[in-house]
Tab-separated table of C-alpha atoms in Angstrom:
chain	number	residue	atom	x	y	z
A	1	MET	CA	155.580	164.333	117.695
A	2	ALA	CA	159.259	165.280	115.995
A	3	LYS	CA	158.950	167.994	113.352
A	4	PHE	CA	160.655	167.486	110.049
A	5	SER	CA	161.524	169.963	107.486
A	6	THR	CA	162.939	170.254	103.972
A	7	LYS	CA	164.281	174.072	104.679
A	8	THR	CA	167.398	172.670	106.167
A	9	ASN	CA	169.746	173.843	103.620
A	10	PRO	CA	172.331	176.428	104.420
A	11	ARG	CA	171.324	180.055	103.530
A	12	TYR	CA	174.675	180.803	102.053
A	13	PHE	CA	177.382	179.418	99.687
A	14	HIS	CA	180.183	177.875	101.023
A	15	LYS	CA	183.205	175.950	99.264
A	16	SER	CA	182.207	172.762	101.205
A	17	GLN	CA	179.304	172.512	99.248
A	18	LEU	CA	181.426	172.303	96.018
A	19	LYS	CA	181.307	168.521	96.040
A	20	PHE	CA	177.744	168.439	96.183
A	21	TYR	CA	177.208	170.860	93.210
A	22	PHE	CA	179.528	168.310	91.079
A	23	ILE	CA	177.641	165.533	91.769
A	24	LEU	CA	173.935	166.808	91.575
A	25	THR	CA	174.087	169.432	88.666
A	26	PRO	CA	174.607	166.680	86.190
A	27	ILE	CA	172.033	164.573	87.341
A	28	ALA	CA	169.713	167.389	87.769
A	29	ILE	CA	170.319	168.279	84.031
A	30	PHE	CA	169.950	164.523	82.717
A	31	MET	CA	166.586	164.409	84.609
A	32	LEU	CA	165.421	167.482	83.086
A	33	LEU	CA	166.018	166.747	79.668
A	34	PRO	CA	162.534	164.966	79.141
A	35	ILE	CA	160.863	167.858	80.352
A	36	ILE	CA	162.825	170.323	78.087
A	37	PHE	CA	162.189	168.023	74.961
A	38	ILE	CA	158.427	167.941	75.888
A	39	PHE	CA	158.391	171.804	75.734
A	40	SER	CA	160.684	171.904	72.696
A	41	GLN	CA	158.527	169.284	70.819
A	42	ALA	CA	155.202	171.144	71.273
A	43	PHE	CA	156.762	174.340	69.844
A	44	LYS	CA	158.303	172.817	66.735
A	45	PRO	CA	157.068	173.327	63.156
A	46	VAL	CA	156.264	170.637	61.093
A	47	ASP	CA	159.840	170.807	59.285
A	48	GLU	CA	161.802	170.508	62.272
A	49	LEU	CA	159.711	167.715	63.713
A	50	PHE	CA	160.644	165.390	60.784
A	51	LEU	CA	164.245	166.679	60.506
A	52	TYR	CA	166.915	164.204	60.370
A	53	PRO	CA	168.887	164.039	62.130
A	54	PRO	CA	166.259	164.801	64.611
A	55	ARG	CA	167.062	168.064	66.713
A	56	PHE	CA	166.678	168.343	70.551
A	57	PHE	CA	166.004	172.171	70.818
A	58	VAL	CA	163.627	174.052	68.838
A	59	LYS	CA	165.212	176.507	66.380
A	60	ARG	CA	162.126	178.569	65.077
A	61	PRO	CA	159.357	178.147	67.729
A	62	THR	CA	155.799	178.438	66.670
A	63	LEU	CA	152.355	178.441	68.176
A	64	ALA	CA	150.926	176.796	65.196
A	65	ASN	CA	150.662	173.291	66.659
A	66	PHE	CA	148.053	174.732	69.475
A	67	TYR	CA	146.017	176.494	66.945
A	68	GLU	CA	145.640	173.645	64.817
A	69	LEU	CA	144.834	171.462	68.000
A	70	PHE	CA	141.909	173.808	69.030
A	71	ALA	CA	141.028	174.299	65.092
A	72	MET	CA	140.599	170.747	64.571
A	73	THR	CA	137.354	170.673	67.029
A	74	ARG	CA	135.856	173.617	64.991
A	75	THR	CA	134.325	171.068	62.587
A	76	SER	CA	133.140	168.970	65.235
A	77	THR	CA	130.116	169.251	67.486
A	78	ILE	CA	131.762	168.939	70.677
A	79	PRO	CA	134.558	171.633	71.245
A	80	VAL	CA	137.706	171.058	73.036
A	81	SER	CA	136.722	173.196	76.131
A	82	ARG	CA	134.193	170.521	76.760
A	83	TYR	CA	136.805	167.784	77.082
A	84	LEU	CA	138.788	170.188	79.234
A	85	MET	CA	136.152	171.369	81.532
A	86	ASN	CA	135.264	167.673	82.144
A	87	SER	CA	138.777	166.887	83.244
A	88	ILE	CA	138.803	169.900	85.469
A	89	LEU	CA	135.586	168.970	87.075
A	90	THR	CA	136.713	165.301	87.383
A	91	ALA	CA	140.074	166.291	88.732
A	92	PHE	CA	138.593	168.560	91.531
A	93	PHE	CA	135.582	166.501	93.087
A	94	VAL	CA	138.431	162.987	92.819
A	95	VAL	CA	141.069	165.433	94.689
A	96	LEU	CA	138.427	166.459	97.065
A	97	PHE	CA	136.588	163.118	98.014
A	98	THR	CA	139.752	161.086	97.964
A	99	ILE	CA	141.378	163.662	100.595
A	100	ILE	CA	138.430	162.913	102.497
A	101	ILE	CA	138.279	159.368	102.171
A	102	SER	CA	141.871	158.899	102.847
A	103	VAL	CA	141.632	160.930	106.204
A	104	PHE	CA	138.728	159.392	107.719
A	105	ALA	CA	139.895	155.758	106.684
A	106	GLY	CA	143.581	156.448	107.692
A	107	TYR	CA	142.242	157.898	111.034
A	108	ALA	CA	140.026	155.048	111.731
A	109	LEU	CA	143.080	152.398	111.056
A	110	SER	CA	145.435	154.275	113.074
A	111	LYS	CA	143.546	155.428	116.419
A	112	LYS	CA	140.460	153.547	116.395
A	113	GLN	CA	140.249	150.005	117.707
A	114	PHE	CA	138.130	147.174	116.115
A	115	LYS	CA	138.344	143.680	115.298
A	116	THR	CA	139.050	143.808	111.464
A	117	LYS	CA	141.471	146.647	111.466
A	118	ASN	CA	144.678	144.896	110.719
A	119	LEU	CA	142.905	142.655	108.213
A	120	LEU	CA	141.215	145.802	106.381
A	121	PHE	CA	145.126	147.623	106.349
A	122	THR	CA	146.373	144.517	104.937
A	123	ILE	CA	143.678	144.294	102.069
A	124	ASN	CA	144.465	148.286	101.474
A	125	ASN	CA	148.326	147.368	101.244
A	126	LEU	CA	147.611	144.340	98.947
A	127	ALA	CA	145.383	146.506	96.688
A	128	LEU	CA	148.548	148.538	95.518
A	129	MET	CA	149.681	145.361	93.918
A	130	PHE	CA	147.120	145.417	91.325
A	131	VAL	CA	147.043	147.570	88.260
A	132	PRO	CA	143.733	148.830	87.248
A	133	VAL	CA	143.542	146.786	84.037
A	134	ALA	CA	143.537	143.650	86.423
A	135	VAL	CA	140.142	144.317	87.745
A	136	ILE	CA	138.514	146.050	84.830
A	137	ILE	CA	135.807	143.294	84.026
A	138	PRO	CA	134.417	143.168	87.753
A	139	ARG	CA	134.784	146.849	87.817
A	140	TYR	CA	132.916	147.136	84.649
A	141	LEU	CA	130.081	144.371	85.568
A	142	LEU	CA	129.689	146.502	89.129
A	143	ILE	CA	129.232	149.697	87.415
A	144	GLN	CA	126.568	148.178	84.887
A	145	GLU	CA	124.792	146.905	87.789
A	146	LEU	CA	124.704	150.311	89.356
A	147	ARG	CA	123.450	151.795	86.385
A	148	LEU	CA	126.227	153.876	86.263
A	149	ILE	CA	127.162	153.559	82.604
A	150	ASP	CA	127.259	156.488	80.370
A	151	THR	CA	126.858	159.192	83.281
A	152	PHE	CA	129.465	161.833	84.330
A	153	LEU	CA	129.559	160.441	87.997
A	154	ILE	CA	131.332	157.523	86.965
A	155	ASN	CA	134.349	159.653	85.797
A	156	ILE	CA	134.250	160.423	89.365
A	157	LEU	CA	133.678	157.424	91.373
A	158	SER	CA	135.727	155.038	89.103
A	159	LEU	CA	139.043	156.937	90.593
A	160	LEU	CA	138.065	157.425	94.186
A	161	ALA	CA	139.825	154.358	95.389
A	162	MET	CA	143.317	155.150	95.883
A	163	PRO	CA	145.059	152.730	98.613
A	164	ILE	CA	148.189	154.657	98.538
A	165	GLY	CA	146.395	157.858	99.918
A	166	VAL	CA	145.174	155.956	102.753
A	167	PHE	CA	148.415	154.115	103.313
A	168	LEU	CA	150.257	157.615	103.616
A	169	ILE	CA	147.561	159.183	105.621
A	170	LYS	CA	147.723	156.302	108.072
A	171	GLN	CA	151.447	156.184	108.504
A	172	PHE	CA	151.457	160.039	108.954
A	173	ILE	CA	148.481	159.714	111.613
A	174	ASP	CA	150.481	157.134	113.475
A	175	GLN	CA	153.140	159.843	114.547
A	176	ILE	CA	150.434	161.836	116.336
A	177	PRO	CA	150.649	160.899	120.183
A	178	ASP	CA	147.692	159.000	121.605
A	179	ALA	CA	147.651	161.218	124.357
A	180	LEU	CA	146.925	164.028	122.144
A	181	ILE	CA	143.933	162.250	121.004
A	182	ASP	CA	142.910	161.189	124.593
A	183	ALA	CA	143.423	164.800	125.978
A	184	ALA	CA	140.748	165.965	123.241
A	185	LEU	CA	138.260	163.191	124.154
A	186	VAL	CA	138.337	163.898	127.706
A	187	ASP	CA	137.694	167.685	126.804
A	188	GLY	CA	134.335	166.457	125.136
A	189	ALA	CA	135.483	166.365	121.433
A	190	ASN	CA	134.106	163.831	119.103
A	191	ASP	CA	135.566	161.993	116.191
A	192	PHE	CA	134.613	164.581	113.827
A	193	GLN	CA	135.643	167.454	115.981
A	194	ILE	CA	139.342	165.723	116.585
A	195	ILE	CA	139.692	165.082	112.674
A	196	PHE	CA	138.727	168.710	111.348
A	197	ASN	CA	140.110	170.704	114.413
A	198	LEU	CA	143.434	168.376	115.357
A	199	ILE	CA	144.345	165.711	112.976
A	200	ILE	CA	143.829	167.887	109.305
A	201	PRO	CA	145.967	171.124	110.593
A	202	MET	CA	148.800	168.369	111.359
A	203	LEU	CA	148.254	166.524	107.959
A	204	LYS	CA	148.714	169.390	105.655
A	205	PRO	CA	151.808	168.043	103.953
A	206	ALA	CA	150.221	164.253	103.493
A	207	ILE	CA	147.182	165.916	102.353
A	208	SER	CA	148.927	167.895	99.730
A	209	THR	CA	150.838	164.677	98.630
A	210	VAL	CA	147.603	162.686	98.310
A	211	GLY	CA	146.027	165.642	96.509
A	212	ILE	CA	149.030	165.650	93.925
A	213	LEU	CA	148.471	162.088	93.364
A	214	ALA	CA	144.733	161.874	93.183
A	215	PHE	CA	145.329	165.020	90.633
A	216	GLN	CA	147.608	163.043	88.389
A	217	VAL	CA	145.313	159.902	88.404
A	218	ALA	CA	142.384	161.903	87.768
A	219	TRP	CA	143.773	164.340	85.184
A	220	ASN	CA	145.621	161.595	83.238
A	221	SER	CA	142.835	158.717	83.078
A	222	ALA	CA	140.985	157.978	80.131
A	223	GLU	CA	139.644	154.758	81.420
A	224	ALA	CA	136.205	155.851	82.339
A	225	SER	CA	135.652	157.647	79.011
A	226	LEU	CA	136.903	154.775	77.077
A	227	TYR	CA	135.249	151.807	78.827
A	228	TYR	CA	132.085	153.264	80.782
A	229	ILE	CA	131.080	156.211	78.614
A	230	ASN	CA	129.718	156.639	75.200
A	231	ASN	CA	128.503	160.099	75.287
A	232	GLU	CA	130.934	162.546	73.797
A	233	ASN	CA	129.944	165.358	75.731
A	234	LEU	CA	130.890	163.442	78.995
A	235	LYS	CA	134.556	162.170	77.993
A	236	THR	CA	137.572	163.938	79.584
A	237	PHE	CA	140.243	165.809	77.911
A	238	ALA	CA	142.760	162.750	78.590
A	239	PHE	CA	140.532	160.389	76.314
A	240	TYR	CA	140.712	163.201	73.792
A	241	VAL	CA	144.542	163.453	73.488
A	242	SER	CA	144.463	159.700	73.672
A	243	ASN	CA	142.239	159.267	70.699
A	244	LEU	CA	143.872	162.308	68.770
A	245	THR	CA	147.188	160.764	68.838
A	246	GLN	CA	145.840	157.495	67.660
A	247	THR	CA	144.020	159.122	64.589
A	248	THR	CA	146.278	161.776	63.671
A	249	GLY	CA	149.753	160.767	65.042
A	250	ASN	CA	150.636	159.063	61.928
A	251	THR	CA	150.133	162.048	59.826
A	252	ILE	CA	152.655	164.680	59.342
A	253	ALA	CA	150.493	167.592	60.945
A	254	GLY	CA	149.179	165.406	63.608
A	255	GLN	CA	152.555	164.795	65.134
A	256	GLY	CA	152.609	168.544	66.031
A	257	ILE	CA	149.130	168.507	67.295
A	258	ALA	CA	149.888	165.464	69.550
A	259	ALA	CA	152.732	166.997	70.888
A	260	ALA	CA	151.064	170.226	71.935
A	261	ALA	CA	148.041	168.093	73.452
A	262	GLY	CA	150.792	166.420	75.342
A	263	LEU	CA	152.372	169.462	76.348
A	264	ILE	CA	148.661	170.400	78.058
A	265	MET	CA	148.344	167.273	79.850
A	266	PHE	CA	151.888	167.830	81.224
A	267	VAL	CA	152.025	171.252	82.579
A	268	PRO	CA	149.319	171.081	85.244
A	269	ASN	CA	150.957	168.031	86.894
A	270	LEU	CA	154.411	170.011	86.680
A	271	VAL	CA	152.981	173.154	88.200
A	272	LEU	CA	151.273	171.437	90.843
A	273	PHE	CA	154.375	169.571	92.155
A	274	ILE	CA	156.525	172.593	91.841
A	275	ILE	CA	154.225	174.123	94.314
A	276	MET	CA	153.901	171.209	96.360
A	277	GLN	CA	157.099	169.661	96.381
A	278	SER	CA	158.281	170.440	99.963
A	279	ARG	CA	155.467	169.144	101.251
A	280	VAL	CA	155.761	165.962	99.682
A	281	MET	CA	159.286	165.310	100.964
A	282	ASN	CA	157.731	166.088	104.466
A	283	THR	CA	155.220	163.467	103.873
A	284	MET	CA	157.943	160.895	102.901
A	285	ALA	CA	159.951	161.728	105.964
A	286	TYR	CA	157.086	161.194	108.103
A	287	SER	CA	155.439	158.046	106.694
A	288	GLY	CA	158.704	156.031	106.928
A	289	LEU	CA	159.337	156.587	110.414
A	290	LYS	CA	157.594	154.850	113.620
C-alpha cells in the first residue's frame, strides 16, 4: 500500500519558495481573522463591545465576561460545571462508539462479501444528503417508542449515526491489499483479531479524523437537550450557551457573556484540530485514491 505523508515540506528556506509565501500568506491571514475576532470579542469590556465604529482588536482585555458567565449560575440550582460535565461525557462516549461503529462497518463494507453490501453503502452515502432537522419527527417518535425521552443516554445515542465516518473508514480500508487479510486468515486469525491487530494500527489517520468530526458534532450539538430532554441536570453546555445567547444576548451585559461562552465552545475544537491536522490531511489523501 502506498504511503502518503504531509511532512514533505523542505527543512530549509530557499528563495524559490517566495512565490508560495506571497500567495499563501494573505490567504492564511484572511482565514485567521474570524478566529482572532472570536478571541478578541470574548475579552472586550462592555464599552468596547458597543463601540461605534466597531473595533476589531481589543484594547483593554478583561476576564469580566467569563466571571459573569460563571456567576450567572450561582443563583441557579444547576451550576455551569454540570452542563460542562454533561458535554464532556457525551463527547467522550460519542467519539468512542462512533469510531468503533465506523471501523466495524467500514471493514464489513470493504472486505466482506454479502448480498446487500452495495445497497447498504449506497444508503449510507444517501444519508449524507439529509440534515438532522429533516428527520427530527421520525427520530423523536422512535426515541419515544424506546422510552429514552428524558434520559442521559439519548445525548449519546442521537449522535452515533455518522455516515461520513463510515465512508472515510471504508475508503481508507479499500487501500489495504486483500492479500494481507487473506494471509491473516490463513494464519488462523478471526475478524476481530484482524480488525484490532491489523486494521486499526493502519487506520490511525482515519480514526483521528473521524474522532475530530464526532467530537465537533457532539460538543456543538444541542438537539438532544432541546427536543428530547426536559431535566436540566441532563442538558449539555451547547444547550446552555444557545439558551444563554437567546435570553441575555439582547442585553448589554449579555453580549459579553455570550462572547465568552462562544469562545469556550470554540477552543476545544480548535485545539483538537491543531493537534490532529496532519492525520486529517493523510486521511483525505488515502480516501480519495483507489
